[in-house]
CSV table of C-alpha atoms in Angstrom, one decimal:
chain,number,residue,atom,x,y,z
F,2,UNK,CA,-58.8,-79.4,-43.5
F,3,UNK,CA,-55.3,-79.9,-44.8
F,4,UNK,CA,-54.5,-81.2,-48.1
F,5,UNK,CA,-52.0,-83.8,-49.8
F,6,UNK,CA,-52.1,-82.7,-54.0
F,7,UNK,CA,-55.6,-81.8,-53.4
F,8,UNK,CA,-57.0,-84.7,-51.8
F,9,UNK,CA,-58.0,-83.6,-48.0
F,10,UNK,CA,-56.2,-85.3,-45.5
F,11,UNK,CA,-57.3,-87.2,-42.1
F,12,UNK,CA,-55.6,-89.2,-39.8
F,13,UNK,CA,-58.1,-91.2,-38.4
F,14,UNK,CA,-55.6,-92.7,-35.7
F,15,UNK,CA,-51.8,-91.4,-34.7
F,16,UNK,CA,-50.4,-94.6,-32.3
F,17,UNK,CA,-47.0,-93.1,-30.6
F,18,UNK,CA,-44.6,-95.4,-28.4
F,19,UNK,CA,-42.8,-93.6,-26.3
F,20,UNK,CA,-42.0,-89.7,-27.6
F,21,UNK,CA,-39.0,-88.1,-26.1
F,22,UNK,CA,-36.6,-85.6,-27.6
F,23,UNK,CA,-32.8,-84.8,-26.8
F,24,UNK,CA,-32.3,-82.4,-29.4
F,25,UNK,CA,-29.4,-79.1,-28.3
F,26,UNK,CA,-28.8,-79.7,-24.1
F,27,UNK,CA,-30.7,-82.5,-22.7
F,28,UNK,CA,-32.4,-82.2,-19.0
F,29,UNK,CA,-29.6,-84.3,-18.0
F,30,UNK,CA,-27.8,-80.3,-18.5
F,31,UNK,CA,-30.7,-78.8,-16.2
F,32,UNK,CA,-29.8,-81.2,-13.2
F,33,UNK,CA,-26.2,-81.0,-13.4
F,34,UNK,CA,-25.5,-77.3,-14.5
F,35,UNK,CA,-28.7,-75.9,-13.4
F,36,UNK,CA,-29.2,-74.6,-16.7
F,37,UNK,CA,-33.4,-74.2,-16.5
F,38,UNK,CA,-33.6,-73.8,-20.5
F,39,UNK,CA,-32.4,-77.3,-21.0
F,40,UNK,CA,-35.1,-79.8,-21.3
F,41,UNK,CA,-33.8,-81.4,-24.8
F,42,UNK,CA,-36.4,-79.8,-27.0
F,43,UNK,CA,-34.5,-77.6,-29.1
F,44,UNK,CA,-34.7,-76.4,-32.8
F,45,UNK,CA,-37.0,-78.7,-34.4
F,46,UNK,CA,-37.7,-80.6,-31.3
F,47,UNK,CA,-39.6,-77.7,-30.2
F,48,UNK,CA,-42.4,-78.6,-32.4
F,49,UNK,CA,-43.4,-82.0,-31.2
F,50,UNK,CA,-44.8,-79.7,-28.2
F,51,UNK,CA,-47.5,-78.0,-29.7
F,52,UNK,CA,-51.2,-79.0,-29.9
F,53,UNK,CA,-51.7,-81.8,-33.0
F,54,UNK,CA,-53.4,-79.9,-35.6
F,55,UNK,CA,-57.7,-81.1,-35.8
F,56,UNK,CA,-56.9,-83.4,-38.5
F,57,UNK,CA,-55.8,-86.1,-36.1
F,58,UNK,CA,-58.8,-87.4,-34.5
F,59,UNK,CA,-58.1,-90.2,-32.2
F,60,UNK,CA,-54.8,-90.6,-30.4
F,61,UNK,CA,-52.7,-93.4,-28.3
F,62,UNK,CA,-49.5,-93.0,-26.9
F,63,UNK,CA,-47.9,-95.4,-25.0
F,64,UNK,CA,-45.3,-94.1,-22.0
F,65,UNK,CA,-42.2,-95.8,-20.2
F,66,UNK,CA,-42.3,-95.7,-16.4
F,67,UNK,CA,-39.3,-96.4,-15.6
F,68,UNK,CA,-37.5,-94.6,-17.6
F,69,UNK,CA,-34.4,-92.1,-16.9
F,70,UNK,CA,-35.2,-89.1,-18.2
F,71,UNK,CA,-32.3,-87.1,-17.9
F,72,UNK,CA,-31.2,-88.9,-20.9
F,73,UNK,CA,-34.3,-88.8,-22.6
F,74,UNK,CA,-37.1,-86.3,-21.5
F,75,UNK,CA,-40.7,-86.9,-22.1
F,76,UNK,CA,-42.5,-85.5,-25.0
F,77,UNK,CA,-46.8,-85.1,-23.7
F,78,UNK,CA,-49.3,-84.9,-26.0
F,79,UNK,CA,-51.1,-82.1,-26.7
F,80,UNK,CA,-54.4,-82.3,-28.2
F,81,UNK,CA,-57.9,-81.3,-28.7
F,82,UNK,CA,-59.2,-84.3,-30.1
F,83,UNK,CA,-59.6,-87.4,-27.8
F,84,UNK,CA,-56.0,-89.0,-26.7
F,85,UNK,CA,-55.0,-91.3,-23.8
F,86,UNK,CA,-51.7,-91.8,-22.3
F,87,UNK,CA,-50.7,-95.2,-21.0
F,88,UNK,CA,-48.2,-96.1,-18.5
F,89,UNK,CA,-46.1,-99.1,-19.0
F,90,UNK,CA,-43.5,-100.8,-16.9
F,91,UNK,CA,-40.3,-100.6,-18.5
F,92,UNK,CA,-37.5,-98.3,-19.9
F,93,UNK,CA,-38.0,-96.6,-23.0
F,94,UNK,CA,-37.0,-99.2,-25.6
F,95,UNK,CA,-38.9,-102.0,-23.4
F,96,UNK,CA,-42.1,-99.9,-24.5
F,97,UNK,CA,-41.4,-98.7,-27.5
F,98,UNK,CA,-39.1,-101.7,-28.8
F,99,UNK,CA,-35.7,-101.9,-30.1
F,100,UNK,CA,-33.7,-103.6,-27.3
F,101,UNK,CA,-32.2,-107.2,-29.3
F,102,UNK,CA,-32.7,-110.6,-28.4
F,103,UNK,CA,-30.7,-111.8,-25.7
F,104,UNK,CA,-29.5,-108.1,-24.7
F,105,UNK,CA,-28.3,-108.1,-20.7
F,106,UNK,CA,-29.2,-111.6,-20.6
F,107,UNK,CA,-32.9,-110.6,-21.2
F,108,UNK,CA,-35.7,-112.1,-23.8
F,109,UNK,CA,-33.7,-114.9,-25.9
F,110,UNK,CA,-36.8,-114.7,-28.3
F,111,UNK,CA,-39.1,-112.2,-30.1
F,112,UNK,CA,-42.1,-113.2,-27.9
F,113,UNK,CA,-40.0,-112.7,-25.0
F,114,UNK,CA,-39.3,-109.1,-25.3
F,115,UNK,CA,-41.4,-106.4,-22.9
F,116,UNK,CA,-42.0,-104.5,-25.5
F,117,UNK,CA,-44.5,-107.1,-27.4
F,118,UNK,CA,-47.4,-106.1,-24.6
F,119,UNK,CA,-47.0,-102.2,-25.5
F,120,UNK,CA,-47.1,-104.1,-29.4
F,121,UNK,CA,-50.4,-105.9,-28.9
F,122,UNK,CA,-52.0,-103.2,-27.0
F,123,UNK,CA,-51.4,-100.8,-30.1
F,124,UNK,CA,-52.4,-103.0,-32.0
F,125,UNK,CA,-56.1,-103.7,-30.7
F,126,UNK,CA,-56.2,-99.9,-30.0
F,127,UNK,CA,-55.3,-99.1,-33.8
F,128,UNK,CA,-58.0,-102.0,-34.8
F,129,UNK,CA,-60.7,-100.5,-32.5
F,130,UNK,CA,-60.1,-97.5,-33.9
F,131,UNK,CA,-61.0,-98.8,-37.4
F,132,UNK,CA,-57.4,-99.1,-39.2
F,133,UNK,CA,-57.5,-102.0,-41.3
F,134,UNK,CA,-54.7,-104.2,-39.4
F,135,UNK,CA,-54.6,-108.0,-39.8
F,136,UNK,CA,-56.7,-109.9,-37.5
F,137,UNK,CA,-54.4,-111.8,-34.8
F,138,UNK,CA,-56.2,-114.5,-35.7
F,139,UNK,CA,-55.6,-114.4,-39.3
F,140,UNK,CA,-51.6,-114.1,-38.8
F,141,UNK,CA,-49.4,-116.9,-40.0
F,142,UNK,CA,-45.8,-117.2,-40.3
F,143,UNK,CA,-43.1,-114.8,-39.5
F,144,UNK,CA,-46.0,-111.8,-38.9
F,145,UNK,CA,-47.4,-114.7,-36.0
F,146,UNK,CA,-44.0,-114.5,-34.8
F,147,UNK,CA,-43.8,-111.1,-34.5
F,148,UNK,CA,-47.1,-110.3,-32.3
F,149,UNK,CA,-46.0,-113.8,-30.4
F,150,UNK,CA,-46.1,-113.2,-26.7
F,151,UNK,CA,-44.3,-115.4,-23.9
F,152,UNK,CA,-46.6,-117.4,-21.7
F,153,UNK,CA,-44.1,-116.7,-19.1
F,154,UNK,CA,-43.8,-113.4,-20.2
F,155,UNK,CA,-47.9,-112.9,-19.9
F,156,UNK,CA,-47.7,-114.5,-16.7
F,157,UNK,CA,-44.9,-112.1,-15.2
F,158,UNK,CA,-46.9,-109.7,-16.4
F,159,UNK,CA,-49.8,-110.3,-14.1
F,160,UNK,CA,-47.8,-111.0,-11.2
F,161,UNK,CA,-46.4,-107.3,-11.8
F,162,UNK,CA,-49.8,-105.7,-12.1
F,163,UNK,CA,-51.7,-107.6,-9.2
F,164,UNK,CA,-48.8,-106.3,-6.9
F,165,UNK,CA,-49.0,-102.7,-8.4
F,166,UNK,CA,-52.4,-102.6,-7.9
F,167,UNK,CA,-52.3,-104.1,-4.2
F,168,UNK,CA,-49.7,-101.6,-3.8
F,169,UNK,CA,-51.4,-98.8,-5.1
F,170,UNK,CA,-54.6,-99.3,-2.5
F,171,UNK,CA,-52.6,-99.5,0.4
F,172,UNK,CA,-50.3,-96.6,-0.5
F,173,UNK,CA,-53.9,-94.9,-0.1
F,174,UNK,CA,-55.0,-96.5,3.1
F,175,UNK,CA,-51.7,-95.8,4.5
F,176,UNK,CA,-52.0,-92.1,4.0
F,177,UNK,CA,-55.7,-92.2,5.1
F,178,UNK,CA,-56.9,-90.2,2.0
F,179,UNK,CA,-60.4,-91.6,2.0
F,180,UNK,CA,-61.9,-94.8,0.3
F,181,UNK,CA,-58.8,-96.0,-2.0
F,182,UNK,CA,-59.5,-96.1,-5.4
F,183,UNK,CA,-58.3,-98.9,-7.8
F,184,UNK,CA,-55.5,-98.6,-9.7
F,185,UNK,CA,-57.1,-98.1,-13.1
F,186,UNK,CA,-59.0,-95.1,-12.0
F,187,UNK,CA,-55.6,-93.5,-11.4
F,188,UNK,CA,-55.2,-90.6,-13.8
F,189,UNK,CA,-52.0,-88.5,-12.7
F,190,UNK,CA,-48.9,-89.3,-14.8
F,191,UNK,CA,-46.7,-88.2,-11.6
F,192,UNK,CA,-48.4,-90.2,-9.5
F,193,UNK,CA,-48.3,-93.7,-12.0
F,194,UNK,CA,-44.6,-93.4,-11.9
F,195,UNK,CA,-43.7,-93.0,-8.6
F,196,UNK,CA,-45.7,-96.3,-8.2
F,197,UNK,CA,-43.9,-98.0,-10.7
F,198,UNK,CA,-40.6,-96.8,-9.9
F,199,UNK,CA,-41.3,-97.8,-6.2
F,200,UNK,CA,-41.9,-101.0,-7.6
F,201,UNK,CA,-38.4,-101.2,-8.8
F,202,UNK,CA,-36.6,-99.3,-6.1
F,203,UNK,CA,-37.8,-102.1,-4.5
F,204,UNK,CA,-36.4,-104.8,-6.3
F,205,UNK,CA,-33.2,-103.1,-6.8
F,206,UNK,CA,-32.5,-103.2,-2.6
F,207,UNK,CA,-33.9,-105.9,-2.7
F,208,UNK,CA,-30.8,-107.0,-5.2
F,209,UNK,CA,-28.0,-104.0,-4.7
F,210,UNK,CA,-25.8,-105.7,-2.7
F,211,UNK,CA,-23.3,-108.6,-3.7
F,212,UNK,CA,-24.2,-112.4,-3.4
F,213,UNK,CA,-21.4,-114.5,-2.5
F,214,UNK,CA,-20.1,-114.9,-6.2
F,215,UNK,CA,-19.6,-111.3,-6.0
F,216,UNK,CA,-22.4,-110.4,-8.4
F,217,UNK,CA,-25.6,-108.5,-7.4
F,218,UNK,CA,-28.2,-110.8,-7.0
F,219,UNK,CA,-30.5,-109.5,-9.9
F,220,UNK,CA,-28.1,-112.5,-11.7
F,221,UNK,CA,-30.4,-115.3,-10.9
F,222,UNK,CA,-33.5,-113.8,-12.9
F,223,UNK,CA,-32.3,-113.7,-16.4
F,224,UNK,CA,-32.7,-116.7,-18.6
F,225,UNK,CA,-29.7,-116.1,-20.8
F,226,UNK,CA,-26.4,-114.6,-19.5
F,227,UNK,CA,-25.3,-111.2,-20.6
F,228,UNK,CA,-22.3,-111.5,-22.3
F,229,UNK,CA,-18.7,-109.9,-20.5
F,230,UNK,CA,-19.3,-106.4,-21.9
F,231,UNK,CA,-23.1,-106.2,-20.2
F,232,UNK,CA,-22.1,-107.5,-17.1
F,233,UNK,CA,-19.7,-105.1,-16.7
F,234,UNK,CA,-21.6,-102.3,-17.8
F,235,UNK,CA,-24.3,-103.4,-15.4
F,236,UNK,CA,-21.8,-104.0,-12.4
F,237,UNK,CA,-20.5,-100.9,-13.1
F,238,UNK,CA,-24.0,-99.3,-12.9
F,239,UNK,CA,-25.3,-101.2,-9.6
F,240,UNK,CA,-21.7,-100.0,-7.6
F,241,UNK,CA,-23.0,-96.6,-8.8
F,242,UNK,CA,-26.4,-96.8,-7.6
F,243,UNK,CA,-25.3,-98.6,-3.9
F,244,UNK,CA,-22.7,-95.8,-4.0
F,245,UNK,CA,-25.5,-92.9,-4.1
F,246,UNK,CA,-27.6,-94.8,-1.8
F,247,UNK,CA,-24.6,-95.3,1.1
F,248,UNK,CA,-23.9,-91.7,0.5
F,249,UNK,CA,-27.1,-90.0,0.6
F,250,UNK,CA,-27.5,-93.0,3.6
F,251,UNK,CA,-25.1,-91.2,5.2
F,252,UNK,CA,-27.2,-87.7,5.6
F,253,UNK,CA,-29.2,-87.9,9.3
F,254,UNK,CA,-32.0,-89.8,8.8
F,255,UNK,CA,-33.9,-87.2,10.8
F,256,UNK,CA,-33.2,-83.9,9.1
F,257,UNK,CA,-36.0,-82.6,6.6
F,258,UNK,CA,-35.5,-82.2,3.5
F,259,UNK,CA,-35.1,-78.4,3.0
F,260,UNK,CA,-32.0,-79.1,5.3
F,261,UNK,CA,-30.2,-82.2,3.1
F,262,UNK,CA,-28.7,-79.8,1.1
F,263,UNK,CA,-26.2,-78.3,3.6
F,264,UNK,CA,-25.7,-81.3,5.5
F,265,UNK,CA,-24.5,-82.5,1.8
F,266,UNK,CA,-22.5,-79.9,1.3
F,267,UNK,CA,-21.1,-80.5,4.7
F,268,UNK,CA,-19.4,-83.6,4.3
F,269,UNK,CA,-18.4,-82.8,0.4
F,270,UNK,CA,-14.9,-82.5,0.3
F,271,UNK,CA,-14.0,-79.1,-1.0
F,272,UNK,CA,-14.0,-78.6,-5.1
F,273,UNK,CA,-11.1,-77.9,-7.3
F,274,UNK,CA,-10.8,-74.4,-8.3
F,275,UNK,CA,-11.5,-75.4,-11.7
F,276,UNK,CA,-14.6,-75.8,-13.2
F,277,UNK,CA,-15.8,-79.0,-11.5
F,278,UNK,CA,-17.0,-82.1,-13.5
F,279,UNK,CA,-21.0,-82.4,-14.2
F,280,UNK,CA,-21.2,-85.2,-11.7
F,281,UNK,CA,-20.0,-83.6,-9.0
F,282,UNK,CA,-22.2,-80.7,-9.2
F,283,UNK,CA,-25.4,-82.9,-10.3
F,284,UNK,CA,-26.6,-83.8,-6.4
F,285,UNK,CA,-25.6,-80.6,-5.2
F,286,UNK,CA,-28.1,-78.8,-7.2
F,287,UNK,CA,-30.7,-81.1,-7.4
F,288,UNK,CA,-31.0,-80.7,-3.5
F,289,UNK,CA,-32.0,-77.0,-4.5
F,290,UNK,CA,-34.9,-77.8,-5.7
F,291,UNK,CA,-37.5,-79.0,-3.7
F,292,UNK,CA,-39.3,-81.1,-6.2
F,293,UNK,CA,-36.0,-83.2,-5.9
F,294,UNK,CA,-35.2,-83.2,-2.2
F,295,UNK,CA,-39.0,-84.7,-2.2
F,296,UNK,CA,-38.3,-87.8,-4.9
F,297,UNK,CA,-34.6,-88.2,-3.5
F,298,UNK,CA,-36.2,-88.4,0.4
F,299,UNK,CA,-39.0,-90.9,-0.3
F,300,UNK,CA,-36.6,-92.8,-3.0
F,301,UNK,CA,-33.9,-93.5,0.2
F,302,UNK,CA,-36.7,-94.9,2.5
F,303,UNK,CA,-37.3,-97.4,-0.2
F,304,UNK,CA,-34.1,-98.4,-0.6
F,305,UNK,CA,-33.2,-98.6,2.9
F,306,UNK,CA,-36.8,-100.6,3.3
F,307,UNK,CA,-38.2,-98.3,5.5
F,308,UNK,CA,-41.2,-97.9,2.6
F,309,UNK,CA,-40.7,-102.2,1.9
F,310,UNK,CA,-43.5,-103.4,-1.0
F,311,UNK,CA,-45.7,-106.0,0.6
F,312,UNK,CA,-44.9,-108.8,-1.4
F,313,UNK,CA,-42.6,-109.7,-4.6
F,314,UNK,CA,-44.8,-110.1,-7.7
F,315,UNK,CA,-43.1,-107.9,-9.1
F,316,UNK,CA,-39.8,-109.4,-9.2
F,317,UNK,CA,-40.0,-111.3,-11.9
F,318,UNK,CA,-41.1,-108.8,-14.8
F,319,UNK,CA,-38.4,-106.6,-13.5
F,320,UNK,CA,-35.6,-109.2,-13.1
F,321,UNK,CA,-36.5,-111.1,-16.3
F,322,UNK,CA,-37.7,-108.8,-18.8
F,323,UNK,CA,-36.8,-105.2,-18.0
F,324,UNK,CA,-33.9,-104.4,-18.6
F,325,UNK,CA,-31.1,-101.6,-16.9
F,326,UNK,CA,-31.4,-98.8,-19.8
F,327,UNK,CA,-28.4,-96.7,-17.7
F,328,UNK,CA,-26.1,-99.4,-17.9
F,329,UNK,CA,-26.4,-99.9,-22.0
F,330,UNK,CA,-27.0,-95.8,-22.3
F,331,UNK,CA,-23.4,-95.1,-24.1
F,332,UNK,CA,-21.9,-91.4,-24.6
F,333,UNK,CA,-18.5,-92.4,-25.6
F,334,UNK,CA,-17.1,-95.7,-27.2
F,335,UNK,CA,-18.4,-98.4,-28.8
F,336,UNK,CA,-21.2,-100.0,-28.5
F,337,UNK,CA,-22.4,-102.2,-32.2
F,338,UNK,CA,-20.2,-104.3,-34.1
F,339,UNK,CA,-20.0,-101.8,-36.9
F,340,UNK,CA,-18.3,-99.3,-34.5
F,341,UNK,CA,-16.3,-101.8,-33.3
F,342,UNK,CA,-15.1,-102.4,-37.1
F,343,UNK,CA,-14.6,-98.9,-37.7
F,344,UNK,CA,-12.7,-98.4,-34.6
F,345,UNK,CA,-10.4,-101.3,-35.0
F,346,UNK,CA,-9.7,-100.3,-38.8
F,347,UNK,CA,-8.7,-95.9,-36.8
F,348,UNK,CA,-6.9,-97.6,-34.4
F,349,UNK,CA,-4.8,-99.6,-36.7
F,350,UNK,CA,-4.3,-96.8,-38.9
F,351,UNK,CA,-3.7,-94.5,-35.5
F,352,UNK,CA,-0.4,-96.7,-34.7
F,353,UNK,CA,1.1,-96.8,-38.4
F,354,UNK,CA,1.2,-93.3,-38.1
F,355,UNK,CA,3.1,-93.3,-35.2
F,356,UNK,CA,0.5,-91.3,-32.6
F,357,UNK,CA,0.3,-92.3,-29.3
F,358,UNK,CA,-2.5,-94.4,-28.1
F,359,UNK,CA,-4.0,-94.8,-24.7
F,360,UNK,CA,-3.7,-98.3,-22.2
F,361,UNK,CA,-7.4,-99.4,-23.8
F,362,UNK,CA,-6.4,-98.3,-27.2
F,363,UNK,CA,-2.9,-100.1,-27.3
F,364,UNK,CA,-4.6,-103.6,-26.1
F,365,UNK,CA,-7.0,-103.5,-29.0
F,366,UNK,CA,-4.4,-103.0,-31.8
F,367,UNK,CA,-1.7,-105.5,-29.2
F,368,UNK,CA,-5.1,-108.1,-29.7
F,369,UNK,CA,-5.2,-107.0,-33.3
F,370,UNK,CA,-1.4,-107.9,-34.1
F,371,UNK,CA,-1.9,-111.3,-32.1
F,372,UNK,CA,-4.7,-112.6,-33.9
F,373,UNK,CA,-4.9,-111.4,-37.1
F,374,UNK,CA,-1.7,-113.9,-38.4
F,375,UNK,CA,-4.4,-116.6,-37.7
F,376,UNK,CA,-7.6,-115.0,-38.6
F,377,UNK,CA,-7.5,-114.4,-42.3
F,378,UNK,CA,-11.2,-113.1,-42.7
F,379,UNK,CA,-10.2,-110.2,-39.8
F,380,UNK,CA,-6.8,-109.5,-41.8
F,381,UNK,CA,-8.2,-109.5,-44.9
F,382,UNK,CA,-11.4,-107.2,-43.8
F,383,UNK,CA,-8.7,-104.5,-42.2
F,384,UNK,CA,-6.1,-104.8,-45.0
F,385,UNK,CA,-8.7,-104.3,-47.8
F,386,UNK,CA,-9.9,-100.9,-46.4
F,387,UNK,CA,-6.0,-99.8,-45.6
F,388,UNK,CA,-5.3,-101.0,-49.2
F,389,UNK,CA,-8.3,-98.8,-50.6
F,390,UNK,CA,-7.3,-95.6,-48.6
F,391,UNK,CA,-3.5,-95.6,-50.1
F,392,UNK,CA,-5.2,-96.4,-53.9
F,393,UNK,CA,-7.0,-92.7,-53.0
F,394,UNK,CA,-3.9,-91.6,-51.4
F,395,UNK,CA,-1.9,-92.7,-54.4
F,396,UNK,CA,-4.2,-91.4,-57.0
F,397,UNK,CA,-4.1,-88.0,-56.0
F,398,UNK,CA,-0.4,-88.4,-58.0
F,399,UNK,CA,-2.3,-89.3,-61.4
F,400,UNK,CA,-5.2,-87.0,-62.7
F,401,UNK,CA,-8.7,-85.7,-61.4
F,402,UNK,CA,-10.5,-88.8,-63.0
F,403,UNK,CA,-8.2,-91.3,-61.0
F,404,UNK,CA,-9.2,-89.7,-57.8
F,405,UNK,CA,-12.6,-89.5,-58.3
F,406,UNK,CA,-12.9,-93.4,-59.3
F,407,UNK,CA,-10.6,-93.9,-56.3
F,408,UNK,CA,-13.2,-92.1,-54.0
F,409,UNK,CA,-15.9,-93.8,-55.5
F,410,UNK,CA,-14.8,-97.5,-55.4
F,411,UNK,CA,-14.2,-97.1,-51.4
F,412,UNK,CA,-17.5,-95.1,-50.6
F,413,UNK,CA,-19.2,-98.0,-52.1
F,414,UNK,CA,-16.9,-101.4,-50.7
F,415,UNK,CA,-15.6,-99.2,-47.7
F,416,UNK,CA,-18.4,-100.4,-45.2
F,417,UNK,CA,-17.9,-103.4,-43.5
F,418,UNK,CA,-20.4,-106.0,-43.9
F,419,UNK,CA,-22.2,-107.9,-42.1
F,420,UNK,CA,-19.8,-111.3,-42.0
F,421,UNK,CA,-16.8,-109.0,-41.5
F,422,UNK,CA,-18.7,-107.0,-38.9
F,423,UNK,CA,-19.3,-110.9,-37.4
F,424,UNK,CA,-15.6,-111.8,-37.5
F,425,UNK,CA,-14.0,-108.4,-36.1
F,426,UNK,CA,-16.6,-108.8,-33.3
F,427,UNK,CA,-16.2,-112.5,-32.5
F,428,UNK,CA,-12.0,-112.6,-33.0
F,429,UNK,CA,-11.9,-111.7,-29.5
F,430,UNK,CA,-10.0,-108.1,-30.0
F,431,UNK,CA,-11.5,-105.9,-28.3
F,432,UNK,CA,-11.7,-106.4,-24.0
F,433,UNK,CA,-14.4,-105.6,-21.8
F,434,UNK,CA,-14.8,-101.8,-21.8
F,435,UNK,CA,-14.9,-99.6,-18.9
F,436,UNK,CA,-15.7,-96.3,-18.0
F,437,UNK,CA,-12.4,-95.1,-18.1
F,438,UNK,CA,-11.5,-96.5,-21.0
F,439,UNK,CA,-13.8,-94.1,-23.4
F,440,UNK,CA,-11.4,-91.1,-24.3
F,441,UNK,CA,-13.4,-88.1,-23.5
């Protein structure tokens, strides 16, 4: 048994929300560069894989369904003492928590999030188990609010899993596999998610196309309304998705799959001869395997409705409460209002030195200029770190100690706070940002 400063050492119960790992090259590298190493568990990453040692003796881990995982690849658990893996509807962060209120226009309050029925869950689970956690009944005040759960929100809930479960039996009857078992009894991860994710291919034809205020219709479900930057990232998302489908549409409907890949590369206008961007190699290769030709076949039938889900309970968990994790997944640019300080503070300092800025960079500093002569908390908040940097610059004239008290000073008032943070972010700077706006 393993020991902490003598004492032997049990974990009675390990609750895990969601593992995944993106540590060196994530699968994301597999798919487009057919790199078959890449799966995102590199260096230490390489550890959560191995079998929990036999001091853990009961574990819980909760899993996202919906998920993309070419951004963040599934950890399983391995283990010899008893562990169950639970499939949830949702992306990653609606499971495992850490989306904010009001994001995409989703959950305006704590007991509105998704992720408070993965929450509960664990929470009975962990109690069950024997960990000494507060009796819901027993909670008052702000730890009430934090197990709160929506009545909307439950209700949603048990739309979704009545038309999963429906779903799931006649799935089964339809491919004449034998008395259809219920949905519960269902122990293949593979074959959870595809149910899920039918679930919301389904929604998203039912919504991929515009609605006469040229926005996709998934716009009527949320209760809020995203602000300018999320509906663009999620327009941007949806024109990508109805772009895939209308081009993978555009493959005969009648060839097999083993034969999507050359009819693909068929009508691809010819490559570059330089080494061609990761997108443009991504479908290419993932018709090469056969695991993919599979998903990406069935996966076009429901989004052309040819595999249409009897019924629309599940609508409302997906439009309300789920929301698009592609769309707010960011590689480049800003995306909190403390990158949005920092940037502002580079980009200032970026034109005083005279270097060239790009169209998206110029209109932030152009904003900057505009509204800073009448936004004293913004000016002061920028001018203050400027003002700091040149006492450092300027101290390097003087002696060692100078420099050092310099340095010191703006490590600890250098950070923006939270009310400057609030002020950068509200002044109306920065625009809308698009993909082509992050510099690569």
């Amino acid at each position: 048994m393993a020991k902490c400063d003598g004492l032997p050492v049990r974990i009675g119960f390990l609750g895990l929300f969601e593992c995944v790992a993106s540590v060196g090259l994530a699968d994301s590298a597999r798919r487009a560069a057919g790199l078959p190493m890449a799966d995102g568990h590199f260096a230490w990453a390489a550890e959560v894989r191995k079998t929990l040692p036999p001091e853990v003796r009961r574990v819980v881990h909760m899993l996202a369904a919906h998920e993309q995982r070419l951004n963040f690849p599934l950890t399983r658990i391995q283990a010899d003492c008893p562990h169950t893996e639970i499939v949830y509807p949702g992306m990653h962060s609606d499971v495992g928590g850490g989306y904010g209120l009001g994001t995409q226009g989703r959950s305006p309050s704590d007991g509105e999030l998704l992720s408070q029925a993965a929450l509960l869950h664990m929470h009975k689970a962990a109690r069950i188990a024997g960990v000494p956690l507060l009796d819901p009944l027993r909670m008052r005040g702000d730890l009430l609010k934090d197990y709160a759960l929506d009545k909307d929100l439950a209700a949603s809930w048990n739309f979704y899993m009545r038309q999963a479960s429906a779903d799931h039996l006649a799935e089964q009857t339809s491919r004449g596999t034998g008395l259809p078992a219920p949905l519960q009894d269902c122990r293949s991860h593979d074959a959870l998610v595809r149910l899920h994710m039918r679930l919301y291919y389904d929604f998203r034809r039912a919504h991929l196309g515009p609605t006469p205020g040229n926005r996709p219709g998934f716009w009527i479900w949320p209760k809020a309304s995203p602000n300018a930057q999320e509906r663009e990232d999620i327009d941007s998302y949806n024109a990508l998705l109805l772009g895939d489908v209308r081009r993978l549409g555009s493959i005969k409907p009648d060839l097999p799959c083993n034969h999507l890949l050359g009819e693909m590369l068929a009508r691809r206008p010819p490559m570059p001869p330089a080494m061609p961007h990761p997108s443009q190699r991504q479908l290419p290769r993932q018709l090469m395997r056969a695991q993919d030709q599979e998903w990406m076949a069935w996966a076009l039938d429901v989004m052309q409705g040819k595999r249409r889900v009897d019924g629309d309970g599940h609508y409302y968990l997906i439009g309300r409460y789920m929301h698009d994790s592609l769309a707010g997944f960011y590689l480049l640019g800003y995306t909190t209002r403390e990158e949005k300080s920092e940037t502002l503070l580079a980009l200032v300092e970026k034109k005083a030195r005279g270097e060239a800025l790009n169209a998206h960079e110029a209109e932030v500093v152009t904003n900057y200029n505009r509204i800073s002569p009448t936004n004293a908390a913004v000016k002061k908040a920028i001018q203050k770190r400027i003002d700091d940097k040149n006492d450092i610059e300027n101290a390097q004239y003087a002696d060692l100690t100078a420099v050092l008290k310099a340095r010191e000073e703006y490590a600890r008032t250098g950070v923006f706070d939270t009310d400057e943070n609030r002020a950068i972010d509200e002044s109306g700077i920065f625009p809308v940002l698009k993909d082509g706006d992050a510099e690569e």
